[in-house]
Short mmCIF file of C-alpha atoms in Angstrom, two decimals:
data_model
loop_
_atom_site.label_atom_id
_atom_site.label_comp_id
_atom_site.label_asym_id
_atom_site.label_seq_id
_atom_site.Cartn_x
_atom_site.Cartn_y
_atom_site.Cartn_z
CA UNK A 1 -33.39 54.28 16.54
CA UNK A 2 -35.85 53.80 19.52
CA UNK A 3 -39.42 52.48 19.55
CA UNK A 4 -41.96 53.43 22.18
CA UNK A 5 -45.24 51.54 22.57
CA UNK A 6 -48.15 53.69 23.43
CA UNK A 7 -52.08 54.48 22.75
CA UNK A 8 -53.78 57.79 22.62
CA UNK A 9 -54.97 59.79 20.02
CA UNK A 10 -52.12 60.81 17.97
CA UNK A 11 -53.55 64.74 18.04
CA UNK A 12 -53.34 64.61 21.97
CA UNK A 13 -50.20 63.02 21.89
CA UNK A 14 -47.74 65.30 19.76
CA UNK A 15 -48.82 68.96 19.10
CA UNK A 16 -47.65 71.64 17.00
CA UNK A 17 -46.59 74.01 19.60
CA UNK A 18 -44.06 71.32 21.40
CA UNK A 19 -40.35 72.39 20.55
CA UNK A 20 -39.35 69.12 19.57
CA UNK A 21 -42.88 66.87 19.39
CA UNK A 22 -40.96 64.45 21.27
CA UNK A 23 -42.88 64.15 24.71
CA UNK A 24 -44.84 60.48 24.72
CA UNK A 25 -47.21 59.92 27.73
CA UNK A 26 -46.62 57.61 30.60
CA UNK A 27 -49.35 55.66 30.83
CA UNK A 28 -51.04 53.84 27.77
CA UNK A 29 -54.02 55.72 26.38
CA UNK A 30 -56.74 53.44 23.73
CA UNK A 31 -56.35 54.04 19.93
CA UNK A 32 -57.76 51.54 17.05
CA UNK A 33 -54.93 49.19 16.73
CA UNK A 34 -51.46 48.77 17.70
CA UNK A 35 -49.43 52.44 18.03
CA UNK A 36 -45.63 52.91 17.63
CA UNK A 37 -43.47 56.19 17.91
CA UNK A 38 -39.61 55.69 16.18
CA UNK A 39 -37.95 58.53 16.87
CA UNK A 40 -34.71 58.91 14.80
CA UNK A 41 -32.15 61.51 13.31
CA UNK A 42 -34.19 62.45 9.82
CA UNK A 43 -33.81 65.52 7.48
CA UNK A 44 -35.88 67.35 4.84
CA UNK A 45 -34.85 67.72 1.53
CA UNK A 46 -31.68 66.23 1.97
CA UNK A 47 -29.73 63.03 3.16
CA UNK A 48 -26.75 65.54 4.02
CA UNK A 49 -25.28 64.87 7.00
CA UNK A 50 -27.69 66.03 9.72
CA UNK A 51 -25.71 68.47 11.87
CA UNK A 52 -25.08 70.47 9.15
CA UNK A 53 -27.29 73.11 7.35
CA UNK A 54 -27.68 73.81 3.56
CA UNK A 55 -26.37 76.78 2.45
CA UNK A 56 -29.16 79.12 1.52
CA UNK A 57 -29.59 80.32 -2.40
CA UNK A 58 -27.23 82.16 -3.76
CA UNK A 59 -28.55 86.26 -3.64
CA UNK A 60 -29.32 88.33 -6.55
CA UNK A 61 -28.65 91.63 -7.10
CA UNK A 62 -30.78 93.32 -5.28
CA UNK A 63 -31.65 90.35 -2.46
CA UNK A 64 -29.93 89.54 0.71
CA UNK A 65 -29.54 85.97 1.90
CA UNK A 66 -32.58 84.90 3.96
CA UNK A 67 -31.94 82.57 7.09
CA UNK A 68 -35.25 81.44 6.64
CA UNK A 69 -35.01 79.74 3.48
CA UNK A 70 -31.97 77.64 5.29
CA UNK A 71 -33.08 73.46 5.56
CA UNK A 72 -32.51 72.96 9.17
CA UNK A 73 -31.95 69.34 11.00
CA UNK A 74 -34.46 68.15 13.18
CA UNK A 75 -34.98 65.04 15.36
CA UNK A 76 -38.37 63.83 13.80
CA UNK A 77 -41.33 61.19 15.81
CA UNK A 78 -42.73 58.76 13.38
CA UNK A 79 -45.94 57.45 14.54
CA UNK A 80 -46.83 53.75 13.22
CA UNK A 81 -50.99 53.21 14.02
CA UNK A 82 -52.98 50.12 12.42
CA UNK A 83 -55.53 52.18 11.66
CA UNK A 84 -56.00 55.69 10.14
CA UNK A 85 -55.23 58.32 11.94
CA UNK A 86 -58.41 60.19 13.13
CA UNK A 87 -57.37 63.64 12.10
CA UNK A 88 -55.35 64.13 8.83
CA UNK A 89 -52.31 65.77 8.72
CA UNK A 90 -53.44 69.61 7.84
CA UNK A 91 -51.14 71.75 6.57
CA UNK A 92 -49.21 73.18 3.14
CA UNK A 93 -49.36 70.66 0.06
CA UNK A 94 -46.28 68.81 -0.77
CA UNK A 95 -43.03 70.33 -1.15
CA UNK A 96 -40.17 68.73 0.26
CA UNK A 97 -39.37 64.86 1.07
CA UNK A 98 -38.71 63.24 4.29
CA UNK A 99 -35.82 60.44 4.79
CA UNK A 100 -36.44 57.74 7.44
CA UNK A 101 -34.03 55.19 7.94
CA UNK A 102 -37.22 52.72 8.84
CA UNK A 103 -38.89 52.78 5.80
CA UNK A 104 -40.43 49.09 5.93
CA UNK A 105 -42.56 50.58 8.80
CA UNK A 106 -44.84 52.09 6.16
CA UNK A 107 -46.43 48.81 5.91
CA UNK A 108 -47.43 48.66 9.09
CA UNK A 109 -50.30 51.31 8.45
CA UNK A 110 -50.59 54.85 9.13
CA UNK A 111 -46.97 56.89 9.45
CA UNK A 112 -47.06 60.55 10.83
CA UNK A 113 -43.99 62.49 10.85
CA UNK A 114 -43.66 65.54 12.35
CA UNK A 115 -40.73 68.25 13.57
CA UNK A 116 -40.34 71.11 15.21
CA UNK A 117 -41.92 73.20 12.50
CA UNK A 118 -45.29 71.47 12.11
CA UNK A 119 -46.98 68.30 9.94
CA UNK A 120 -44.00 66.37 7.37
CA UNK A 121 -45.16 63.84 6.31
CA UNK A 122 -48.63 60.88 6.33
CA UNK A 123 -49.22 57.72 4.79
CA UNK A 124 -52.41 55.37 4.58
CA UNK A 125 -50.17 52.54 3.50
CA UNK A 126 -50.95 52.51 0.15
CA UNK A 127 -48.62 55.69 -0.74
CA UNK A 128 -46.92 58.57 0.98
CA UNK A 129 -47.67 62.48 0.81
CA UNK A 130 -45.03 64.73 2.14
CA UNK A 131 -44.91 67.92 3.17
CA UNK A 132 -43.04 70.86 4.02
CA UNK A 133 -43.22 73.14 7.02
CA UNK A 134 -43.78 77.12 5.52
CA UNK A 135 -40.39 78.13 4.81
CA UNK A 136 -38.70 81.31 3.34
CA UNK A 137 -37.42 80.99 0.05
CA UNK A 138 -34.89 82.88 -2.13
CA UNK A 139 -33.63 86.19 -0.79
CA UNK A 140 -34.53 89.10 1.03
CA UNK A 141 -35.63 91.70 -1.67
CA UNK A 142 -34.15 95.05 -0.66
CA UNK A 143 -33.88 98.63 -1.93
CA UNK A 144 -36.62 100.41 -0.72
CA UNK A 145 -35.46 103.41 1.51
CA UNK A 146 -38.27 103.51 3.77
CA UNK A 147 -41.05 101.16 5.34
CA UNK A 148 -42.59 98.78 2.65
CA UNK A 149 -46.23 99.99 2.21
CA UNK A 150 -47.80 97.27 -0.15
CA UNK A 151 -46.59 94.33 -2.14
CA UNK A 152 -48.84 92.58 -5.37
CA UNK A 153 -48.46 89.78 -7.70
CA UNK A 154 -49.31 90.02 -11.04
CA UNK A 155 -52.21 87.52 -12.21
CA UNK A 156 -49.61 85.39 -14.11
CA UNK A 157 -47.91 85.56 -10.62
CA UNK A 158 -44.13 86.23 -12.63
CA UNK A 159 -44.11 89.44 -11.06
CA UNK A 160 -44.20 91.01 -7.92
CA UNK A 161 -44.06 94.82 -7.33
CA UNK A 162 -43.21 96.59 -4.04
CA UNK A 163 -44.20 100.23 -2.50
CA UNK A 164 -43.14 102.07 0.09
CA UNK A 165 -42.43 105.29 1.91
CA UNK A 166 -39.62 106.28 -0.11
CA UNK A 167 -41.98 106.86 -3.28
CA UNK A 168 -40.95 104.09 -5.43
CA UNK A 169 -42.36 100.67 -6.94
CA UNK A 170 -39.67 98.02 -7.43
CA UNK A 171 -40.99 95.58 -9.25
CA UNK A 172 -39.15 91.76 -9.70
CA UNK A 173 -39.33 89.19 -11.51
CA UNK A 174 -40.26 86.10 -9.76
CA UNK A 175 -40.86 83.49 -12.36
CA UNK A 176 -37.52 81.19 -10.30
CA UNK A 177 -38.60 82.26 -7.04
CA UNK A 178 -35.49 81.20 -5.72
CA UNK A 179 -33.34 83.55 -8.24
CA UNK A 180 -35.65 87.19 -8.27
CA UNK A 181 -34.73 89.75 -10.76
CA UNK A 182 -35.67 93.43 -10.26
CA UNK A 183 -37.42 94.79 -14.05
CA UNK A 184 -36.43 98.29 -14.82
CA UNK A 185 -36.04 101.02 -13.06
CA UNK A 186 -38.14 101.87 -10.25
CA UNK A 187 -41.48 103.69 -10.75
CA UNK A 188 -40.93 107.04 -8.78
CA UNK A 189 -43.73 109.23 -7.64
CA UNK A 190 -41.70 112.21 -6.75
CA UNK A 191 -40.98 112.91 -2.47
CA UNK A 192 -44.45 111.42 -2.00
CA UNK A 193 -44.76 107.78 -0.20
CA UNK A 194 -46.55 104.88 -2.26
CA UNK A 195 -49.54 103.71 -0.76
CA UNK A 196 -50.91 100.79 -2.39
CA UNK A 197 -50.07 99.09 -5.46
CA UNK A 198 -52.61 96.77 -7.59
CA UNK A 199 -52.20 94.96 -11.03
CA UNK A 200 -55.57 94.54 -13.54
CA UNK A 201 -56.99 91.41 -13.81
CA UNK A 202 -55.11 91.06 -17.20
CA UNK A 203 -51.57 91.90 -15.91
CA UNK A 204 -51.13 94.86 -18.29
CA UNK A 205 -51.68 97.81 -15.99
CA UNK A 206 -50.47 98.54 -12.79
CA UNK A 207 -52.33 101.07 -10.28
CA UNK A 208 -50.27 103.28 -7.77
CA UNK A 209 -51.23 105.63 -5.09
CA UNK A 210 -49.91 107.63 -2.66
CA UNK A 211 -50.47 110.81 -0.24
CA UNK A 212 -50.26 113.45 -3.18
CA UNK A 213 -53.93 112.26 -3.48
CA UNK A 214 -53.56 110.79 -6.86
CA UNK A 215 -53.68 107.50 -8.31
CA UNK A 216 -51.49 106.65 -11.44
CA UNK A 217 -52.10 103.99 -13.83
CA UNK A 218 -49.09 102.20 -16.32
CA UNK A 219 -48.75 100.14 -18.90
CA UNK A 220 -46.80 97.27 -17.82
CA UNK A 221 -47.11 95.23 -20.96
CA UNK A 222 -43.74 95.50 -21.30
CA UNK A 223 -42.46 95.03 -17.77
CA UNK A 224 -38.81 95.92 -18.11
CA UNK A 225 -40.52 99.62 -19.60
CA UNK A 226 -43.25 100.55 -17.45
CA UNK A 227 -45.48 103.52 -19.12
CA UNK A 228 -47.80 106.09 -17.71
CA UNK A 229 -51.19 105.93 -18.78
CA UNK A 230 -52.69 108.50 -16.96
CA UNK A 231 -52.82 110.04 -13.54
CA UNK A 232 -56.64 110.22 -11.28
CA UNK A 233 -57.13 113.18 -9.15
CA UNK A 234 -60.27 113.85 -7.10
CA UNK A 235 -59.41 112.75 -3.20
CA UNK A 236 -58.54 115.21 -0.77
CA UNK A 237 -55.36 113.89 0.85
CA UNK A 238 -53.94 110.48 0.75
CA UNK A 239 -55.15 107.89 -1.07
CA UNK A 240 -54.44 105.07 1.22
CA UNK A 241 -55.75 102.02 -1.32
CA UNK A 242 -56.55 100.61 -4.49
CA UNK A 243 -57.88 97.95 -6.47
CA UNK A 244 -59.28 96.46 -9.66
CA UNK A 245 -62.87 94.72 -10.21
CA UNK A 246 -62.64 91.50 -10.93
CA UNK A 247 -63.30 92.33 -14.60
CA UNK A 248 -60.93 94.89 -14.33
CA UNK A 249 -63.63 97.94 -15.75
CA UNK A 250 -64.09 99.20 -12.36
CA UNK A 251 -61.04 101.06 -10.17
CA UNK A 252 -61.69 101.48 -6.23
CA UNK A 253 -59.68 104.23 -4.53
CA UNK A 254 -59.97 104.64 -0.95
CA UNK A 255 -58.54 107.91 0.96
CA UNK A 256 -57.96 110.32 3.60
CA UNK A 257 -60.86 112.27 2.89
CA UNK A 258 -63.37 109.35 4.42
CA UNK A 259 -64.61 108.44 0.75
CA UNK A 260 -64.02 105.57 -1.76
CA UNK A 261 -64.38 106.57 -4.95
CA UNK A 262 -65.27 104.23 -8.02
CA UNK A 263 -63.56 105.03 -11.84
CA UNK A 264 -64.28 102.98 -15.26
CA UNK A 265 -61.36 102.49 -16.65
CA UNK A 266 -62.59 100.31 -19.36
CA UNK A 267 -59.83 102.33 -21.36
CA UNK A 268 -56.97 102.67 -18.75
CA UNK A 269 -55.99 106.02 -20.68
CA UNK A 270 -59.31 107.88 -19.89
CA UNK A 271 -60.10 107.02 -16.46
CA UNK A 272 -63.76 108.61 -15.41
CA UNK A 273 -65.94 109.20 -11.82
CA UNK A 274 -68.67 106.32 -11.42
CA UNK A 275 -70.98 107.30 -9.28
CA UNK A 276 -71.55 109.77 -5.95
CA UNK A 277 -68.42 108.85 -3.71
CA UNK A 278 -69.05 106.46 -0.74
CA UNK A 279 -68.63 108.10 2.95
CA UNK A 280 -67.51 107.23 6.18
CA UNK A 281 -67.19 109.22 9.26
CA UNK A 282 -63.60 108.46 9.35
CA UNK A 283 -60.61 107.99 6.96
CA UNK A 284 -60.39 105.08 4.83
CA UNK A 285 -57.87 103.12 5.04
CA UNK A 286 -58.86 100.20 2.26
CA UNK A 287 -61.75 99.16 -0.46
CA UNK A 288 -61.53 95.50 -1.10
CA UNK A 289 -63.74 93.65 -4.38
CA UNK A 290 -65.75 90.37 -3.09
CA UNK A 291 -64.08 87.93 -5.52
CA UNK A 292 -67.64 88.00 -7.95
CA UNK A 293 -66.81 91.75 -7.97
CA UNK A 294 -70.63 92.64 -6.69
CA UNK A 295 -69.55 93.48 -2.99
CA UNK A 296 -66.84 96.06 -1.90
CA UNK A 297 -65.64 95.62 1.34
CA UNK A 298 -64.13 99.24 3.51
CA UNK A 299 -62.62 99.82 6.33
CA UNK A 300 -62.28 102.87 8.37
CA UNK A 301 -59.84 104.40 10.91
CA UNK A 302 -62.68 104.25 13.47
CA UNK A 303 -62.78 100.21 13.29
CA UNK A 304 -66.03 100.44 11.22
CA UNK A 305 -66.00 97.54 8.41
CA UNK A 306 -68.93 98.52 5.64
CA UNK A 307 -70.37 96.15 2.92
CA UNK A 308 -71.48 97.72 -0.46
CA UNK A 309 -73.17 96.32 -3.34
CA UNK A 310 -71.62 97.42 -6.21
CA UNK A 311 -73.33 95.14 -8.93
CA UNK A 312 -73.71 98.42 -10.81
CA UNK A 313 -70.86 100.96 -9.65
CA UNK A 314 -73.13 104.01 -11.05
CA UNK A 315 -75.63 102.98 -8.14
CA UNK A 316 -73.84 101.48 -5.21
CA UNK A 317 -76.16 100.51 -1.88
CA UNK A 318 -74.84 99.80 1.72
CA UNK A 319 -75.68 96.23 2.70
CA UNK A 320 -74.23 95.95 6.08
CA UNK A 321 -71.37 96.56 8.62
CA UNK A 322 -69.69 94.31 10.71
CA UNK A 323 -69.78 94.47 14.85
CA UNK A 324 -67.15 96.70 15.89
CA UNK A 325 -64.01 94.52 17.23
CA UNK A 326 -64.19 92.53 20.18
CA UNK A 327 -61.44 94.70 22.41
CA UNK A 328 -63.31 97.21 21.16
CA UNK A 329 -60.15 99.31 19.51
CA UNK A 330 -60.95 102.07 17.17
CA UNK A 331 -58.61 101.20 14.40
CA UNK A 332 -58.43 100.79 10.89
CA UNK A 333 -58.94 96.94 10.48
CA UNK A 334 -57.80 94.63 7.48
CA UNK A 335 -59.76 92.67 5.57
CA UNK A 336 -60.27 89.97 2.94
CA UNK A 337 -62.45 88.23 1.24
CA UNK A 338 -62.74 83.93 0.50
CA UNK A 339 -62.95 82.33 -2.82
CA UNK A 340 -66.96 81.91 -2.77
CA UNK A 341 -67.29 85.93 -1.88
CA UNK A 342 -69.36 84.26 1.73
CA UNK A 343 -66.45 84.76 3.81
CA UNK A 344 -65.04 87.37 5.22
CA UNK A 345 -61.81 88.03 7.52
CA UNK A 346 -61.25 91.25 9.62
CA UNK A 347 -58.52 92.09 11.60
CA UNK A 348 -59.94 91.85 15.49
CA UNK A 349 -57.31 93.37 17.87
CA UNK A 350 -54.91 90.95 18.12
CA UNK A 351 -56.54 88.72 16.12
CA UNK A 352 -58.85 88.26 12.69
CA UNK A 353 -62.33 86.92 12.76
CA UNK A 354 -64.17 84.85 10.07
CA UNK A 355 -67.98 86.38 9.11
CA UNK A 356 -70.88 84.68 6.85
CA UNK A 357 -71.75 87.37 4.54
CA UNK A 358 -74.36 85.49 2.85
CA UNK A 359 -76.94 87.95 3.94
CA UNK A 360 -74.56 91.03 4.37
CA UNK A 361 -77.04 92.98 6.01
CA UNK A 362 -76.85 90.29 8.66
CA UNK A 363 -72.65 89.22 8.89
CA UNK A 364 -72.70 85.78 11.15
CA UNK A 365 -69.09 85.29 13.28
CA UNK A 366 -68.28 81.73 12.23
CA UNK A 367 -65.94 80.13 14.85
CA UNK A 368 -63.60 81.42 17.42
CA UNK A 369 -61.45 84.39 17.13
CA UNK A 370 -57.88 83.57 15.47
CA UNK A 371 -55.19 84.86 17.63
CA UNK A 372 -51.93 83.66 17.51
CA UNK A 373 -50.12 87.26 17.79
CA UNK A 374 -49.02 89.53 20.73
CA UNK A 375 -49.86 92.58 18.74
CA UNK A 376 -52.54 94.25 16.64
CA UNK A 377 -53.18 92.47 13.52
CA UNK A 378 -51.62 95.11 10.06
CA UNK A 379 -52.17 93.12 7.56
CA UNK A 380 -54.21 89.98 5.75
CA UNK A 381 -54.24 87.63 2.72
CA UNK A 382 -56.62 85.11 1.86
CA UNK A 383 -56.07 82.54 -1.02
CA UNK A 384 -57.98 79.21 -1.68
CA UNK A 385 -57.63 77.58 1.93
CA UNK A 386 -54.88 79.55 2.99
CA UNK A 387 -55.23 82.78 5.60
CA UNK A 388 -52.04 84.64 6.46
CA UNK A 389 -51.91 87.07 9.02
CA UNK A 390 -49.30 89.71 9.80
CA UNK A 391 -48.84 91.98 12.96
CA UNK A 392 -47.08 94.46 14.55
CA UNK A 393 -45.16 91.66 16.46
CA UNK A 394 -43.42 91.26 13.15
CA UNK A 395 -44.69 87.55 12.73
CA UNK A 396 -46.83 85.88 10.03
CA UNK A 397 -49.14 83.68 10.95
CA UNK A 398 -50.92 80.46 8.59
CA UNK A 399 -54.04 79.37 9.16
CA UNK A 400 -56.01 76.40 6.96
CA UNK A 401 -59.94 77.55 6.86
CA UNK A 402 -61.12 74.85 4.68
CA UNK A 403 -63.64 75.10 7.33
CA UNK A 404 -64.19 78.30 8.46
CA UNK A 405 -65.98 77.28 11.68
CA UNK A 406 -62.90 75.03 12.84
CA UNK A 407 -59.76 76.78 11.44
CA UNK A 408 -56.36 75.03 12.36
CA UNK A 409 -52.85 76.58 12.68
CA UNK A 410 -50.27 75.85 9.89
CA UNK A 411 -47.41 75.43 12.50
CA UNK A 412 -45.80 78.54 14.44
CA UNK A 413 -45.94 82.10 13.28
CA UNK A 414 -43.25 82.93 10.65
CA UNK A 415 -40.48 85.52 12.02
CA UNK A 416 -37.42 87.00 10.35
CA UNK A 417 -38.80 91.07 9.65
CA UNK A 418 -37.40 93.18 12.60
CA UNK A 419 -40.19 95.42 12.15
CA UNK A 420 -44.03 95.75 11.83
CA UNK A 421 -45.56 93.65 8.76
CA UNK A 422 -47.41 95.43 6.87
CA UNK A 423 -48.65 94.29 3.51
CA UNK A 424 -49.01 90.83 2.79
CA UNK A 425 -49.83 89.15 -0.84
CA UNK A 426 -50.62 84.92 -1.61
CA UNK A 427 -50.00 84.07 -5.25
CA UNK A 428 -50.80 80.40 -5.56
CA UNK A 429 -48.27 78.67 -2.51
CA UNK A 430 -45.86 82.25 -2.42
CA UNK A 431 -46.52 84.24 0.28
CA UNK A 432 -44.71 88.07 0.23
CA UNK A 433 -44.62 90.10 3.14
CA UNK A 434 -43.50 93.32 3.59
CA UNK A 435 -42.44 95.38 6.51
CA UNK A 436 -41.48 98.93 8.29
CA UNK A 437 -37.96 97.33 8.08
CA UNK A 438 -37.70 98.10 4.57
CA UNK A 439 -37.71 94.43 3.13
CA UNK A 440 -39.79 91.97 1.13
CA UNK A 441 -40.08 88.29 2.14
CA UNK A 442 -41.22 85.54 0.65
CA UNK A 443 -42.09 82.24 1.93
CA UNK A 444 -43.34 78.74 0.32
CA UNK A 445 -47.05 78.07 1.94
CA UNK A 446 -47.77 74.71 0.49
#
């Protein structure tokens, strides 16, 4: 072990985006008492011997071993100040557990430990908190024959279900996330891709779409023997999305045709029209419920983002829209809405902005663009404090919004699909991501 005496502000000293967060400056900088950096061999998760990798979970049928989800050795900085640090580790809760071989030098104050993959590990002296980096866990789910159109946790997040091109739902059990199960057979809709697929608030129906224009609703009470309930027609052409209301009465299709349509399906067997059907100019491409279920959120092939109230779905109003994207592209951008229904992220180019929708006829930018991709941004998911982010660059990235004017990276973007992301869905600290290369990730947020 070697210790390095320096000052500076521990932030301007060791960043994120260094490989190995082992660069120190030269010359001694101020900080609030007396600084030390111990660099030494550490692991997480393990006291294996540290040149040699875990093995990663065993697969299930249907999964592939995920390199991801491998524990990997890294050469880790600890960083001993007097005083508290004067930016808190940010970053996924605690999940793993960091070895040092100097552990007495937690009473010297504040200890920082970081790696290659982001924030480990902080102490205030009185205790410890420790972290681990976003990592993938369990297996790759395959099966699909095609590109992976949408993925969806149930509310009691046990189950996941998976769409894509090939015109099947998959659906797994993911109660051990490390061990996933598939449940039944898959839900076919004939030669037609899946679109979108979207649980009810209370778990016990599941709503698929696809290009043949329809939407089809099961019972998944039972979710080894999924049962059709009935089947919605009314969209010309695809129907690109769906989703539930909050109180799960209200059904939002979005389509092809440039409308979203509204259904009550207060009894999931006799779905009915709510409403005159809401227009664009151009095809829609998704209808997203505010969290309070009194805003619906679409988005258009054109790039246009509209704001609806729907407090009563027989009577919807337009609020708002959002400027059109910075680069100015003409594309269908994602979006998603925060916990407090205020916030709202849209795909921007290469990157997603946050917007104040407190007065929605008047959406406020809040901070800088996020970009940490080198292509368009396909997909989002917000949850709590947590926005993920997937592109055609076939990364993920994390990003921590507890402030929404100052977000902050959760470490590097997440690779491992070979092909564009395209759906992504947060359940608690699991992250799924699917992808034109036919798979379903998960990873372990925080």
């Amino acid at each position: 072990m070697r210790a390095d005496s320096f000052a500076g502000q521990v932030v301007a000293v060791l960043s994120r985006r260094t490989p190995e967060f082992s660069a120190l400056p030269d010359e001694p900088q101020t900080f609030p008492g007396r600084v030390h950096a111990l660099r030494t061999r550490a692991r997480v998760g393990t006291r294996a011997d540290p040149g040699r990798t875990a093995p990663p979970p065993p697969a299930g049928r249907g999964t592939q071993p995920d390199p991801a989800a491998s524990p990997l050795p890294s050469r880790e900085t600890i960083v001993v100040g007097g005083g508290r640090q004067t930016r808190p580790p940010t970053g996924p809760a605690a999940r793993g557990r960091v070895f040092v071989a100097a552990a007495a030098v937690l009473a010297a104050g504040v200890v920082i430990v970081l790696s290659s993959l982001g924030w480990l590990a902080g102490s205030d002296g009185e205790g410890v908190t420790t972290t681990s980096p976003p990592h993938g866990i369990g297996g790759v789910l395959v099966g699909h024959a095609g590109s992976v159109t949408s993925v969806a946790f149930s509310p009691d997040e046990r189950t996941l279900a998976c769409a894509g091109t090939d015109g099947t739902v998959r659906r797994w059990d993911v109660t051990d996330p490390l061990n996933p199960r598939p449940l039944g057979q898959p839900l076919a809709s004939g030669v037609q891709p899946v679109t979108s697929v979207a649980f009810s608030p209370d778990g016990r129906t599941l709503a698929v779409t696809g290009t043949d224009g329809t939407a089809r609703l099961w019972n998944v009470t039972d979710p080894t023997d999924a049962r059709p309930l009935a089947t919605i027609t009314g969209h010309v052409g695809a129907v690109t999305s769906v989703m539930f209301s909050p109180d799960g009465r209200t059904l939002a299709t979005a389509g092809a045709d440039r409308t979203t349509r509204l259904w009550n399906v207060t009894d999931p067997r006799d779905p009915r029209p709510v409403g005159a059907p809401l227009v664009e100019v151009a095809a829609v491409s998704a209808a997203v419920f505010s969290p309070d279920g009194r805003t619906l959120a679409t988005t258009a092939a054109d790039g246009t983002v509209r704001l609806w109230d729907v407090t009563h779905p027989a009577d919807p109003t337009r609020l708002g829209r959002l400027p059109a994207a910075t680069d100015r592209t003409r594309a269908a951008r994602p979006v998603a809405f925060g916990p407090g229904s205020r916030l709202l992220a849209a795909g921007d180019g290469r990157g997603v902005r946050l917007w104040d929708i407190t007065e929605p006829a008047r959406p406020r930018p809040l901070g800088r663009p996020l970009t940490d991709h080198t292509g368009a941004v396909t997909a989002l998911a917000l949850a709590g404090n947590i926005l993920a982010t997937g592109s055609d660059d076939r990364t993920i990235a994390l990003w921590e919004i507890a402030d929404p004017a100052a977000p902050s990276e959760l470490g590097p973007p997440l690779t491992g699909h070979t092909g564009t992301v395209t759906t992504l869905a947060l359940a608690g600290n699991i992250l799924a991501t699917g992808s034109d290369d036919r798979t379903v990730r998960r990873w372990d947020v925080g």
